PDB file of C-alpha atoms in Angstrom:
ATOM      1  CA  UNK I 293      88.865  45.332 121.484  1.00 81.00           C
ATOM      2  CA  UNK I 294      89.140  49.131 121.310  1.00 80.00           C
ATOM      3  CA  UNK I 295      92.170  48.866 119.065  1.00 84.00           C
ATOM      4  CA  UNK I 296      90.262  46.629 116.657  1.00 83.00           C
ATOM      5  CA  UNK I 297      87.297  49.003 116.651  1.00 82.00           C
ATOM      6  CA  UNK I 298      89.624  51.933 116.039  1.00 83.00           C
ATOM      7  CA  UNK I 299      91.291  50.188 113.102  1.00 83.00           C
ATOM      8  CA  UNK I 300      87.932  49.219 111.587  1.00 85.00           C
ATOM      9  CA  UNK I 301      86.572  52.764 111.948  1.00 83.00           C
ATOM     10  CA  UNK I 302      89.697  54.207 110.362  1.00 85.00           C
ATOM     11  CA  UNK I 303      89.433  51.790 107.430  1.00 83.00           C
ATOM     12  CA  UNK I 304      85.771  52.605 106.969  1.00 82.00           C
ATOM     13  CA  UNK I 305      86.549  56.344 107.085  1.00 77.00           C
ATOM     14  CA  UNK I 306      89.169  55.942 104.360  1.00 76.00           C
ATOM     15  CA  UNK I 307      86.744  53.907 102.275  1.00 78.00           C
ATOM     16  CA  UNK I 308      84.072  56.596 102.618  1.00 74.00           C
ATOM     17  CA  UNK I 309      86.552  59.314 101.615  1.00 71.00           C
ATOM     18  CA  UNK I 310      87.545  57.335  98.500  1.00 74.00           C
ATOM     19  CA  UNK I 311      83.876  56.865  97.620  1.00 78.00           C
ATOM     20  CA  UNK I 312      83.185  60.564  98.164  1.00 77.00           C
ATOM     21  CA  UNK I 313      86.100  61.565  95.970  1.00 77.00           C
ATOM     22  CA  UNK I 314      84.846  59.231  93.248  1.00 82.00           C
ATOM     23  CA  UNK I 315      81.307  60.602  93.472  1.00 84.00           C
ATOM     24  CA  UNK I 316      82.504  64.206  93.348  1.00 83.00           C
ATOM     25  CA  UNK I 317      84.637  63.370  90.284  1.00 85.00           C
ATOM     26  CA  UNK I 318      81.619  61.713  88.621  1.00 90.00           C
ATOM     27  CA  UNK I 319      79.449  64.789  89.280  1.00 89.00           C
ATOM     28  CA  UNK I 320      82.197  66.970  87.844  1.00 89.00           C
ATOM     29  CA  UNK I 321      82.426  64.868  84.679  1.00 93.00           C
ATOM     30  CA  UNK I 322      78.656  64.840  84.224  1.00 94.00           C
ATOM     31  CA  UNK I 323      78.536  68.633  84.585  1.00 93.00           C
ATOM     32  CA  UNK I 324      81.332  69.079  82.028  1.00 94.00           C
ATOM     33  CA  UNK I 325      79.431  66.898  79.569  1.00 95.00           C
ATOM     34  CA  UNK I 326      76.159  68.754  80.202  1.00 93.00           C
ATOM     35  CA  UNK I 327      77.840  72.143  79.864  1.00 93.00           C
ATOM     36  CA  UNK I 328      79.581  71.215  76.585  1.00 93.00           C
ATOM     37  CA  UNK I 329      76.371  69.838  75.072  1.00 91.00           C
ATOM     38  CA  UNK I 330      74.282  72.814  76.135  1.00 90.00           C
ATOM     39  CA  UNK I 331      76.961  75.181  74.903  1.00 89.00           C
ATOM     40  CA  UNK I 332      77.139  73.465  71.533  1.00 87.00           C
ATOM     41  CA  UNK I 333      73.403  73.208  70.952  1.00 85.00           C
ATOM     42  CA  UNK I 334      72.299  76.525  72.452  1.00 83.00           C
ATOM     43  CA  UNK I 335      74.963  79.124  71.862  1.00 74.00           C
ATOM     44  CA  UNK I 336      76.237  78.446  68.342  1.00 63.00           C
ATOM     45  CA  UNK I 337      74.459  79.554  65.221  1.00 60.00           C
ATOM     46  CA  UNK I 338      73.553  77.150  62.435  1.00 51.00           C
ATOM     47  CA  UNK I 339      76.484  78.136  60.216  1.00 53.00           C
ATOM     48  CA  UNK I 340      79.032  77.513  62.967  1.00 52.00           C
ATOM     49  CA  UNK I 341      77.464  74.148  63.768  1.00 48.00           C
ATOM     50  CA  UNK I 342      77.438  73.054  60.131  1.00 49.00           C
ATOM     51  CA  UNK I 343      81.139  73.878  59.788  1.00 54.00           C
ATOM     52  CA  UNK I 344      82.090  72.131  63.022  1.00 53.00           C
ATOM     53  CA  UNK I 345      80.428  68.816  62.136  1.00 53.00           C
ATOM     54  CA  UNK I 346      80.826  69.185  58.359  1.00 50.00           C
ATOM     55  CA  UNK I 347      77.164  68.563  57.688  1.00 55.00           C
ATOM     56  CA  UNK I 348      77.213  64.981  58.988  1.00 61.00           C
ATOM     57  CA  UNK I 349      74.449  65.605  61.540  1.00 65.00           C
ATOM     58  CA  UNK I 350      71.088  67.280  61.344  1.00 72.00           C
ATOM     59  CA  UNK I 351      71.463  70.400  63.464  1.00 76.00           C
ATOM     60  CA  UNK I 352      68.585  71.710  65.582  1.00 80.00           C
ATOM     61  CA  UNK I 353      66.480  74.546  64.279  1.00 84.00           C
ATOM     62  CA  UNK I 354      66.269  77.855  66.109  1.00 86.00           C
ATOM     63  CA  UNK I 355      62.888  76.789  67.496  1.00 89.00           C
ATOM     64  CA  UNK I 356      64.411  73.555  68.850  1.00 88.00           C
ATOM     65  CA  UNK I 357      67.289  75.498  70.418  1.00 87.00           C
ATOM     66  CA  UNK I 358      64.817  77.891  72.053  1.00 88.00           C
ATOM     67  CA  UNK I 359      62.803  74.938  73.369  1.00 90.00           C
ATOM     68  CA  UNK I 360      65.962  73.311  74.752  1.00 89.00           C
ATOM     69  CA  UNK I 361      66.972  76.537  76.495  1.00 89.00           C
ATOM     70  CA  UNK I 362      63.470  77.025  77.875  1.00 90.00           C
ATOM     71  CA  UNK I 363      63.242  73.457  79.182  1.00 92.00           C
ATOM     72  CA  UNK I 364      66.746  73.633  80.653  1.00 91.00           C
ATOM     73  CA  UNK I 365      65.954  76.964  82.343  1.00 90.00           C
ATOM     74  CA  UNK I 366      63.007  75.295  84.074  1.00 91.00           C
ATOM     75  CA  UNK I 367      64.556  71.927  84.966  1.00 91.00           C
ATOM     76  CA  UNK I 368      68.190  72.745  85.803  1.00 91.00           C
ATOM     77  CA  UNK I 369      68.141  75.664  88.302  1.00 90.00           C
ATOM     78  CA  UNK I 370      66.908  73.582  91.285  1.00 91.00           C
ATOM     79  CA  UNK I 371      69.616  70.970  90.672  1.00 91.00           C
ATOM     80  CA  UNK I 372      72.279  73.622  90.121  1.00 90.00           C
ATOM     81  CA  UNK I 373      71.239  75.391  93.323  1.00 90.00           C
ATOM     82  CA  UNK I 374      71.635  72.133  95.246  1.00 88.00           C
ATOM     83  CA  UNK I 375      75.073  71.571  93.751  1.00 86.00           C
ATOM     84  CA  UNK I 376      76.132  75.157  94.449  1.00 84.00           C
ATOM     85  CA  UNK I 377      75.109  74.722  98.098  1.00 82.00           C
ATOM     86  CA  UNK I 378      76.938  71.433  98.541  1.00 77.00           C
ATOM     87  CA  UNK I 379      79.131  71.639 101.639  1.00 75.00           C
ATOM     88  CA  UNK I 380      81.755  69.145 102.711  1.00 71.00           C
ATOM     89  CA  UNK I 381      83.522  68.824 106.037  1.00 67.00           C
ATOM     90  CA  UNK I 382      87.140  70.020 106.261  1.00 65.00           C
ATOM     91  CA  UNK I 383      88.530  66.492 105.908  1.00 63.00           C
ATOM     92  CA  UNK I 384      86.227  65.663 102.997  1.00 60.00           C
ATOM     93  CA  UNK I 385      86.899  69.012 101.376  1.00 61.00           C
ATOM     94  CA  UNK I 386      90.660  68.466 101.543  1.00 61.00           C
ATOM     95  CA  UNK I 387      90.394  65.363  99.354  1.00 64.00           C
ATOM     96  CA  UNK I 388      87.876  66.844  96.905  1.00 68.00           C
ATOM     97  CA  UNK I 389      88.734  70.573  96.917  1.00 69.00           C
ATOM     98  CA  UNK I 390      89.916  70.768  93.302  1.00 70.00           C
ATOM     99  CA  UNK I 391      86.802  68.985  92.103  1.00 75.00           C
ATOM    100  CA  UNK I 392      84.518  71.181  94.207  1.00 79.00           C
ATOM    101  CA  UNK I 393      86.064  74.385  92.856  1.00 81.00           C
ATOM    102  CA  UNK I 394      85.549  73.170  89.299  1.00 85.00           C
ATOM    103  CA  UNK I 395      81.993  72.053  90.081  1.00 87.00           C
ATOM    104  CA  UNK I 396      81.169  75.539  91.411  1.00 87.00           C
ATOM    105  CA  UNK I 397      82.593  77.088  88.228  1.00 90.00           C
ATOM    106  CA  UNK I 398      80.602  74.684  86.033  1.00 92.00           C
ATOM    107  CA  UNK I 399      77.388  75.435  87.936  1.00 92.00           C
ATOM    108  CA  UNK I 400      77.890  79.165  87.325  1.00 92.00           C
ATOM    109  CA  UNK I 401      78.701  78.573  83.639  1.00 92.00           C
ATOM    110  CA  UNK I 402      75.625  76.398  83.069  1.00 92.00           C
ATOM    111  CA  UNK I 403      73.365  78.902  84.838  1.00 90.00           C
ATOM    112  CA  UNK I 404      74.806  81.709  82.726  1.00 90.00           C
ATOM    113  CA  UNK I 405      74.362  79.728  79.518  1.00 88.00           C
ATOM    114  CA  UNK I 406      70.810  78.568  80.240  1.00 87.00           C
ATOM    115  CA  UNK I 407      69.456  81.714  81.857  1.00 84.00           C
ATOM    116  CA  UNK I 408      71.066  84.188  79.464  1.00 78.00           C
ATOM    117  CA  UNK I 409      68.489  86.248  77.561  1.00 60.00           C
ATOM    118  CA  UNK I 410      65.604  84.657  79.465  1.00 55.00           C
ATOM    119  CA  UNK I 411      63.195  87.163  80.943  1.00 45.00           C
ATOM    120  CA  UNK I 412      61.759  85.908  84.205  1.00 40.00           C
TER     121      UNK I 412
END
């Protein structure tokens, strides 16, 4: 009976680690997408944007970019702080360490992008 319980617990532990790795990868991908969109819409000027999309899209005005930055600077810091403080156990960290390092870098990059030139 103990052997069966041990096998079941080991299988469940492996399943949880796979799920955790998948969730960490999903968070990483979502942060990359968020960072690229914010970077594109906040930090480029209108001329650069027009050249990059060849005029096929209506680009945001400076007022819209300022509004986006302002809204992001209010909404994102609590989430980014939670992500920056995310701690995994040694076993969990071993399977997701590359993702976690990249997530920490993305959190810093998004904070820098959103909070740059904002006087608090």
